[in-house]
Amino acid sequence: HYFLSAGCRNFCYYWPGIIRPIQGWDKLGLEVFGMGDVSAHEYLQAERTERWGDSDVHWCTFDQWQGSCNWTDWNAESQSTIGDGIQWSGMEAFEFDDGELGLLLDLDSGTLTAYKNGRRLGIMKDGLSGEYCWTTSIMAHFNPGYFGNEQSIRITRGKLPLAST
């Protein structure tokens, strides 16, 4: 599966990636939620099904600021790598106007690979298995007088760049 994002419409930063499918997000009653919020990790772990496979990577995103990889296993005790993220070979930052960011989820090899404007950057996370959905988080520059208060991200099913096959 190849995910393609053209970035934010206005100045913002975003973290596209994958997440385990969760039933009943609305039951949580959350207006704002971040994967680093350990108060919801017990609930999220309870949603586990056999379709998740045996990987402990339940959420994984490309950190646009640094180009690093953020991920979590939803285990409050493990302090998994949310925050500064992990570095990976080929990582590059992605500015809000840098063009298109692509992510390739290859469950046959258990990898998530990043692309920038069709150029393969590298494998940002391995050890993936089971079912995932695409996700993104956004942090918008909140200055309505300058940028307006509307932000948007376009995510589409993309075609893997030919140079990458």
JSON list of C-alpha atoms in Angstrom, two decimals:
[
{"chain": "A", "resi": 1, "resn": "HIS", "atom": "CA", "xyz": [0.00, 0.00, 0.00]},
{"chain": "A", "resi": 2, "resn": "TYR", "atom": "CA", "xyz": [1.42, 3.38, -1.01]},
{"chain": "A", "resi": 3, "resn": "PHE", "atom": "CA", "xyz": [0.25, 6.55, 0.74]},
{"chain": "A", "resi": 4, "resn": "LEU", "atom": "CA", "xyz": [0.82, 9.96, -0.85]},
{"chain": "A", "resi": 5, "resn": "SER", "atom": "CA", "xyz": [0.41, 13.29, 0.88]},
{"chain": "A", "resi": 6, "resn": "ALA", "atom": "CA", "xyz": [0.77, 16.69, -0.72]},
{"chain": "A", "resi": 7, "resn": "GLY", "atom": "CA", "xyz": [1.32, 18.32, 2.66]},
{"chain": "A", "resi": 8, "resn": "CYS", "atom": "CA", "xyz": [-0.60, 21.06, 4.39]},
{"chain": "A", "resi": 9, "resn": "ARG", "atom": "CA", "xyz": [-2.51, 23.74, 2.57]},
{"chain": "A", "resi": 10, "resn": "ASN", "atom": "CA", "xyz": [-1.14, 26.43, 4.86]},
{"chain": "A", "resi": 11, "resn": "PHE", "atom": "CA", "xyz": [1.84, 26.50, 7.20]},
{"chain": "A", "resi": 12, "resn": "CYS", "atom": "CA", "xyz": [1.63, 23.48, 9.48]},
{"chain": "A", "resi": 13, "resn": "TYR", "atom": "CA", "xyz": [3.49, 20.36, 10.48]},
{"chain": "A", "resi": 14, "resn": "TYR", "atom": "CA", "xyz": [2.07, 16.89, 10.24]},
{"chain": "A", "resi": 15, "resn": "TRP", "atom": "CA", "xyz": [2.94, 13.32, 11.10]},
{"chain": "A", "resi": 16, "resn": "PRO", "atom": "CA", "xyz": [1.60, 10.80, 8.57]},
{"chain": "A", "resi": 17, "resn": "GLY", "atom": "CA", "xyz": [1.88, 7.09, 9.23]},
{"chain": "A", "resi": 18, "resn": "ILE", "atom": "CA", "xyz": [0.06, 3.96, 10.32]},
{"chain": "A", "resi": 19, "resn": "ILE", "atom": "CA", "xyz": [-2.07, 2.96, 13.30]},
{"chain": "A", "resi": 20, "resn": "ARG", "atom": "CA", "xyz": [-3.87, -0.18, 14.38]},
{"chain": "A", "resi": 21, "resn": "PRO", "atom": "CA", "xyz": [-7.59, -0.14, 13.52]},
{"chain": "A", "resi": 22, "resn": "ILE", "atom": "CA", "xyz": [-9.48, 0.79, 16.70]},
{"chain": "A", "resi": 23, "resn": "GLN", "atom": "CA", "xyz": [-13.20, 0.30, 17.14]},
{"chain": "A", "resi": 24, "resn": "GLY", "atom": "CA", "xyz": [-15.08, 2.88, 19.19]},
{"chain": "A", "resi": 25, "resn": "TRP", "atom": "CA", "xyz": [-12.81, 5.93, 19.19]},
{"chain": "A", "resi": 26, "resn": "ASP", "atom": "CA", "xyz": [-15.99, 7.89, 19.91]},
{"chain": "A", "resi": 27, "resn": "LYS", "atom": "CA", "xyz": [-16.40, 5.94, 23.18]},
{"chain": "A", "resi": 28, "resn": "LEU", "atom": "CA", "xyz": [-13.23, 7.55, 24.49]},
{"chain": "A", "resi": 29, "resn": "GLY", "atom": "CA", "xyz": [-14.87, 10.99, 24.45]},
{"chain": "A", "resi": 30, "resn": "LEU", "atom": "CA", "xyz": [-11.60, 12.70, 23.56]},
{"chain": "A", "resi": 31, "resn": "GLU", "atom": "CA", "xyz": [-11.53, 16.12, 21.92]},
{"chain": "A", "resi": 32, "resn": "VAL", "atom": "CA", "xyz": [-7.73, 16.12, 21.69]},
{"chain": "A", "resi": 33, "resn": "PHE", "atom": "CA", "xyz": [-5.51, 13.07, 21.77]},
{"chain": "A", "resi": 34, "resn": "GLY", "atom": "CA", "xyz": [-1.83, 12.37, 21.28]},
{"chain": "A", "resi": 35, "resn": "MET", "atom": "CA", "xyz": [-0.17, 8.97, 21.12]},
{"chain": "A", "resi": 36, "resn": "GLY", "atom": "CA", "xyz": [2.08, 10.02, 24.00]},
{"chain": "A", "resi": 37, "resn": "ASP", "atom": "CA", "xyz": [-1.01, 10.27, 26.22]},
{"chain": "A", "resi": 38, "resn": "VAL", "atom": "CA", "xyz": [-0.49, 7.11, 28.27]},
{"chain": "A", "resi": 39, "resn": "SER", "atom": "CA", "xyz": [-3.90, 7.47, 29.94]},
{"chain": "A", "resi": 40, "resn": "ALA", "atom": "CA", "xyz": [-5.50, 5.84, 26.87]},
{"chain": "A", "resi": 41, "resn": "HIS", "atom": "CA", "xyz": [-2.88, 3.12, 26.30]},
{"chain": "A", "resi": 42, "resn": "GLU", "atom": "CA", "xyz": [-4.67, 0.53, 28.46]},
{"chain": "A", "resi": 43, "resn": "TYR", "atom": "CA", "xyz": [-7.87, 1.06, 26.47]},
{"chain": "A", "resi": 44, "resn": "LEU", "atom": "CA", "xyz": [-5.99, 0.84, 23.17]},
{"chain": "A", "resi": 45, "resn": "GLN", "atom": "CA", "xyz": [-4.22, -2.39, 24.20]},
{"chain": "A", "resi": 46, "resn": "ALA", "atom": "CA", "xyz": [-7.61, -3.87, 25.16]},
{"chain": "A", "resi": 47, "resn": "GLU", "atom": "CA", "xyz": [-8.76, -3.36, 21.56]},
{"chain": "A", "resi": 48, "resn": "ARG", "atom": "CA", "xyz": [-6.13, -5.84, 20.32]},
{"chain": "A", "resi": 49, "resn": "THR", "atom": "CA", "xyz": [-7.38, -8.57, 17.98]},
{"chain": "A", "resi": 50, "resn": "GLU", "atom": "CA", "xyz": [-5.63, -11.50, 16.29]},
{"chain": "A", "resi": 51, "resn": "ARG", "atom": "CA", "xyz": [-5.67, -9.42, 13.09]},
{"chain": "A", "resi": 52, "resn": "TRP", "atom": "CA", "xyz": [-2.97, -7.21, 14.65]},
{"chain": "A", "resi": 53, "resn": "GLY", "atom": "CA", "xyz": [-0.42, -10.00, 14.20]},
{"chain": "A", "resi": 54, "resn": "ASP", "atom": "CA", "xyz": [2.59, -10.35, 16.48]},
{"chain": "A", "resi": 55, "resn": "SER", "atom": "CA", "xyz": [4.26, -6.95, 15.98]},
{"chain": "A", "resi": 56, "resn": "ASP", "atom": "CA", "xyz": [4.41, -4.58, 18.95]},
{"chain": "A", "resi": 57, "resn": "VAL", "atom": "CA", "xyz": [4.38, -1.52, 16.67]},
{"chain": "A", "resi": 58, "resn": "HIS", "atom": "CA", "xyz": [0.84, -0.16, 17.01]},
{"chain": "A", "resi": 59, "resn": "TRP", "atom": "CA", "xyz": [1.37, 3.41, 15.78]},
{"chain": "A", "resi": 60, "resn": "CYS", "atom": "CA", "xyz": [4.23, 4.70, 13.64]},
{"chain": "A", "resi": 61, "resn": "THR", "atom": "CA", "xyz": [4.62, 8.09, 11.96]},
{"chain": "A", "resi": 62, "resn": "PHE", "atom": "CA", "xyz": [7.09, 10.14, 9.93]},
{"chain": "A", "resi": 63, "resn": "ASP", "atom": "CA", "xyz": [8.15, 13.17, 11.99]},
{"chain": "A", "resi": 64, "resn": "GLN", "atom": "CA", "xyz": [8.11, 15.99, 9.46]},
{"chain": "A", "resi": 65, "resn": "TRP", "atom": "CA", "xyz": [10.30, 18.30, 11.55]},
{"chain": "A", "resi": 66, "resn": "GLN", "atom": "CA", "xyz": [13.26, 15.97, 11.82]},
{"chain": "A", "resi": 67, "resn": "GLY", "atom": "CA", "xyz": [12.47, 13.18, 9.38]},
{"chain": "A", "resi": 68, "resn": "SER", "atom": "CA", "xyz": [12.72, 10.72, 12.26]},
{"chain": "A", "resi": 69, "resn": "CYS", "atom": "CA", "xyz": [10.33, 7.87, 13.06]},
{"chain": "A", "resi": 70, "resn": "ASN", "atom": "CA", "xyz": [7.98, 8.04, 16.04]},
{"chain": "A", "resi": 71, "resn": "TRP", "atom": "CA", "xyz": [6.28, 4.86, 17.20]},
{"chain": "A", "resi": 72, "resn": "THR", "atom": "CA", "xyz": [4.65, 3.27, 20.22]},
{"chain": "A", "resi": 73, "resn": "ASP", "atom": "CA", "xyz": [3.63, -0.13, 21.49]},
{"chain": "A", "resi": 74, "resn": "TRP", "atom": "CA", "xyz": [0.94, 1.44, 23.75]},
{"chain": "A", "resi": 75, "resn": "ASN", "atom": "CA", "xyz": [2.70, 0.12, 26.83]},
{"chain": "A", "resi": 76, "resn": "ALA", "atom": "CA", "xyz": [2.89, 2.79, 29.53]},
{"chain": "A", "resi": 77, "resn": "GLU", "atom": "CA", "xyz": [5.90, 1.15, 31.21]},
{"chain": "A", "resi": 78, "resn": "SER", "atom": "CA", "xyz": [8.05, 0.81, 28.09]},
{"chain": "A", "resi": 79, "resn": "GLN", "atom": "CA", "xyz": [8.45, 4.51, 27.31]},
{"chain": "A", "resi": 80, "resn": "SER", "atom": "CA", "xyz": [8.56, 3.64, 23.62]},
{"chain": "A", "resi": 81, "resn": "THR", "atom": "CA", "xyz": [9.96, 6.12, 21.17]},
{"chain": "A", "resi": 82, "resn": "ILE", "atom": "CA", "xyz": [7.48, 8.99, 21.14]},
{"chain": "A", "resi": 83, "resn": "GLY", "atom": "CA", "xyz": [9.23, 12.33, 21.33]},
{"chain": "A", "resi": 84, "resn": "ASP", "atom": "CA", "xyz": [12.58, 12.70, 19.67]},
{"chain": "A", "resi": 85, "resn": "GLY", "atom": "CA", "xyz": [11.91, 9.62, 17.56]},
{"chain": "A", "resi": 86, "resn": "ILE", "atom": "CA", "xyz": [14.43, 7.23, 16.13]},
{"chain": "A", "resi": 87, "resn": "GLN", "atom": "CA", "xyz": [16.90, 7.99, 13.40]},
{"chain": "A", "resi": 88, "resn": "TRP", "atom": "CA", "xyz": [17.03, 5.80, 10.32]},
{"chain": "A", "resi": 89, "resn": "SER", "atom": "CA", "xyz": [19.29, 5.61, 7.28]},
{"chain": "A", "resi": 90, "resn": "GLY", "atom": "CA", "xyz": [18.22, 8.17, 4.68]},
{"chain": "A", "resi": 91, "resn": "MET", "atom": "CA", "xyz": [16.05, 10.30, 6.95]},
{"chain": "A", "resi": 92, "resn": "GLU", "atom": "CA", "xyz": [15.41, 13.90, 5.87]},
{"chain": "A", "resi": 93, "resn": "ALA", "atom": "CA", "xyz": [13.21, 16.66, 7.25]},
{"chain": "A", "resi": 94, "resn": "PHE", "atom": "CA", "xyz": [10.17, 17.58, 5.17]},
{"chain": "A", "resi": 95, "resn": "GLU", "atom": "CA", "xyz": [9.14, 21.23, 5.15]},
{"chain": "A", "resi": 96, "resn": "PHE", "atom": "CA", "xyz": [5.47, 22.09, 4.71]},
{"chain": "A", "resi": 97, "resn": "ASP", "atom": "CA", "xyz": [6.07, 23.22, 1.11]},
{"chain": "A", "resi": 98, "resn": "ASP", "atom": "CA", "xyz": [8.56, 20.49, 0.08]},
{"chain": "A", "resi": 99, "resn": "GLY", "atom": "CA", "xyz": [6.13, 18.72, -2.27]},
{"chain": "A", "resi": 100, "resn": "GLU", "atom": "CA", "xyz": [4.89, 15.18, -1.83]},
{"chain": "A", "resi": 101, "resn": "LEU", "atom": "CA", "xyz": [5.66, 12.72, 0.92]},
{"chain": "A", "resi": 102, "resn": "GLY", "atom": "CA", "xyz": [5.05, 9.04, 0.20]},
{"chain": "A", "resi": 103, "resn": "LEU", "atom": "CA", "xyz": [4.95, 6.08, 2.56]},
{"chain": "A", "resi": 104, "resn": "LEU", "atom": "CA", "xyz": [5.05, 2.47, 1.41]},
{"chain": "A", "resi": 105, "resn": "LEU", "atom": "CA", "xyz": [3.62, -0.13, 3.80]},
{"chain": "A", "resi": 106, "resn": "ASP", "atom": "CA", "xyz": [4.96, -3.51, 2.71]},
{"chain": "A", "resi": 107, "resn": "LEU", "atom": "CA", "xyz": [3.54, -6.20, 4.98]},
{"chain": "A", "resi": 108, "resn": "ASP", "atom": "CA", "xyz": [5.29, -8.96, 3.03]},
{"chain": "A", "resi": 109, "resn": "SER", "atom": "CA", "xyz": [8.63, -7.57, 4.24]},
{"chain": "A", "resi": 110, "resn": "GLY", "atom": "CA", "xyz": [7.20, -5.91, 7.39]},
{"chain": "A", "resi": 111, "resn": "THR", "atom": "CA", "xyz": [8.51, -2.42, 6.53]},
{"chain": "A", "resi": 112, "resn": "LEU", "atom": "CA", "xyz": [7.41, 1.20, 6.27]},
{"chain": "A", "resi": 113, "resn": "THR", "atom": "CA", "xyz": [9.50, 3.09, 3.68]},
{"chain": "A", "resi": 114, "resn": "ALA", "atom": "CA", "xyz": [9.53, 6.88, 3.14]},
{"chain": "A", "resi": 115, "resn": "TYR", "atom": "CA", "xyz": [9.66, 8.75, -0.20]},
{"chain": "A", "resi": 116, "resn": "LYS", "atom": "CA", "xyz": [10.14, 12.46, -0.88]},
{"chain": "A", "resi": 117, "resn": "ASN", "atom": "CA", "xyz": [8.89, 13.71, -4.25]},
{"chain": "A", "resi": 118, "resn": "GLY", "atom": "CA", "xyz": [9.17, 10.19, -5.66]},
{"chain": "A", "resi": 119, "resn": "ARG", "atom": "CA", "xyz": [12.72, 9.62, -4.36]},
{"chain": "A", "resi": 120, "resn": "ARG", "atom": "CA", "xyz": [13.13, 6.69, -1.97]},
{"chain": "A", "resi": 121, "resn": "LEU", "atom": "CA", "xyz": [14.63, 7.89, 1.31]},
{"chain": "A", "resi": 122, "resn": "GLY", "atom": "CA", "xyz": [14.79, 4.52, 3.06]},
{"chain": "A", "resi": 123, "resn": "ILE", "atom": "CA", "xyz": [13.11, 2.12, 5.45]},
{"chain": "A", "resi": 124, "resn": "MET", "atom": "CA", "xyz": [12.04, 4.05, 8.52]},
{"chain": "A", "resi": 125, "resn": "LYS", "atom": "CA", "xyz": [10.56, 1.11, 10.47]},
{"chain": "A", "resi": 126, "resn": "ASP", "atom": "CA", "xyz": [10.66, -2.67, 10.21]},
{"chain": "A", "resi": 127, "resn": "GLY", "atom": "CA", "xyz": [9.13, -5.49, 12.23]},
{"chain": "A", "resi": 128, "resn": "LEU", "atom": "CA", "xyz": [5.57, -4.67, 11.13]},
{"chain": "A", "resi": 129, "resn": "SER", "atom": "CA", "xyz": [2.85, -7.29, 10.84]},
{"chain": "A", "resi": 130, "resn": "GLY", "atom": "CA", "xyz": [-0.91, -7.49, 10.96]},
{"chain": "A", "resi": 131, "resn": "GLU", "atom": "CA", "xyz": [-3.55, -4.93, 10.14]},
{"chain": "A", "resi": 132, "resn": "TYR", "atom": "CA", "xyz": [-2.93, -1.16, 9.97]},
{"chain": "A", "resi": 133, "resn": "CYS", "atom": "CA", "xyz": [-4.80, 1.96, 8.79]},
{"chain": "A", "resi": 134, "resn": "TRP", "atom": "CA", "xyz": [-3.31, 5.21, 7.49]},
{"chain": "A", "resi": 135, "resn": "THR", "atom": "CA", "xyz": [-3.33, 8.10, 9.93]},
{"chain": "A", "resi": 136, "resn": "THR", "atom": "CA", "xyz": [-2.02, 11.62, 10.29]},
{"chain": "A", "resi": 137, "resn": "SER", "atom": "CA", "xyz": [-1.70, 14.16, 13.08]},
{"chain": "A", "resi": 138, "resn": "ILE", "atom": "CA", "xyz": [-1.50, 17.88, 12.41]},
{"chain": "A", "resi": 139, "resn": "MET", "atom": "CA", "xyz": [-0.16, 20.87, 14.28]},
{"chain": "A", "resi": 140, "resn": "ALA", "atom": "CA", "xyz": [-1.19, 24.07, 12.57]},
{"chain": "A", "resi": 141, "resn": "HIS", "atom": "CA", "xyz": [0.37, 27.48, 12.98]},
{"chain": "A", "resi": 142, "resn": "PHE", "atom": "CA", "xyz": [-2.40, 29.29, 14.80]},
{"chain": "A", "resi": 143, "resn": "ASN", "atom": "CA", "xyz": [-2.21, 32.84, 13.55]},
{"chain": "A", "resi": 144, "resn": "PRO", "atom": "CA", "xyz": [-5.53, 33.60, 11.80]},
{"chain": "A", "resi": 145, "resn": "GLY", "atom": "CA", "xyz": [-4.42, 37.11, 10.87]},
{"chain": "A", "resi": 146, "resn": "TYR", "atom": "CA", "xyz": [-1.54, 35.75, 8.81]},
{"chain": "A", "resi": 147, "resn": "PHE", "atom": "CA", "xyz": [-2.41, 32.30, 7.53]},
{"chain": "A", "resi": 148, "resn": "GLY", "atom": "CA", "xyz": [-6.12, 31.95, 8.28]},
{"chain": "A", "resi": 149, "resn": "ASN", "atom": "CA", "xyz": [-7.35, 29.28, 10.63]},
{"chain": "A", "resi": 150, "resn": "GLU", "atom": "CA", "xyz": [-8.06, 26.55, 8.10]},
{"chain": "A", "resi": 151, "resn": "GLN", "atom": "CA", "xyz": [-5.58, 23.76, 7.57]},
{"chain": "A", "resi": 152, "resn": "SER", "atom": "CA", "xyz": [-5.91, 20.74, 5.36]},
{"chain": "A", "resi": 153, "resn": "ILE", "atom": "CA", "xyz": [-3.93, 17.71, 4.30]},
{"chain": "A", "resi": 154, "resn": "ARG", "atom": "CA", "xyz": [-4.65, 15.74, 1.15]},
{"chain": "A", "resi": 155, "resn": "ILE", "atom": "CA", "xyz": [-3.99, 12.02, 1.45]},
{"chain": "A", "resi": 156, "resn": "THR", "atom": "CA", "xyz": [-4.45, 9.80, -1.57]},
{"chain": "A", "resi": 157, "resn": "ARG", "atom": "CA", "xyz": [-3.67, 6.27, -2.67]},
{"chain": "A", "resi": 158, "resn": "GLY", "atom": "CA", "xyz": [-0.52, 6.74, -4.67]},
{"chain": "A", "resi": 159, "resn": "LYS", "atom": "CA", "xyz": [1.29, 4.79, -7.33]},
{"chain": "A", "resi": 160, "resn": "LEU", "atom": "CA", "xyz": [4.74, 3.61, -6.29]},
{"chain": "A", "resi": 161, "resn": "PRO", "atom": "CA", "xyz": [7.41, 5.63, -8.15]},
{"chain": "A", "resi": 162, "resn": "LEU", "atom": "CA", "xyz": [8.93, 3.63, -11.04]},
{"chain": "A", "resi": 163, "resn": "ALA", "atom": "CA", "xyz": [12.48, 4.26, -9.88]},
{"chain": "A", "resi": 164, "resn": "SER", "atom": "CA", "xyz": [11.62, 2.46, -6.67]},
{"chain": "A", "resi": 165, "resn": "THR", "atom": "CA", "xyz": [10.56, -0.89, -8.09]}
]
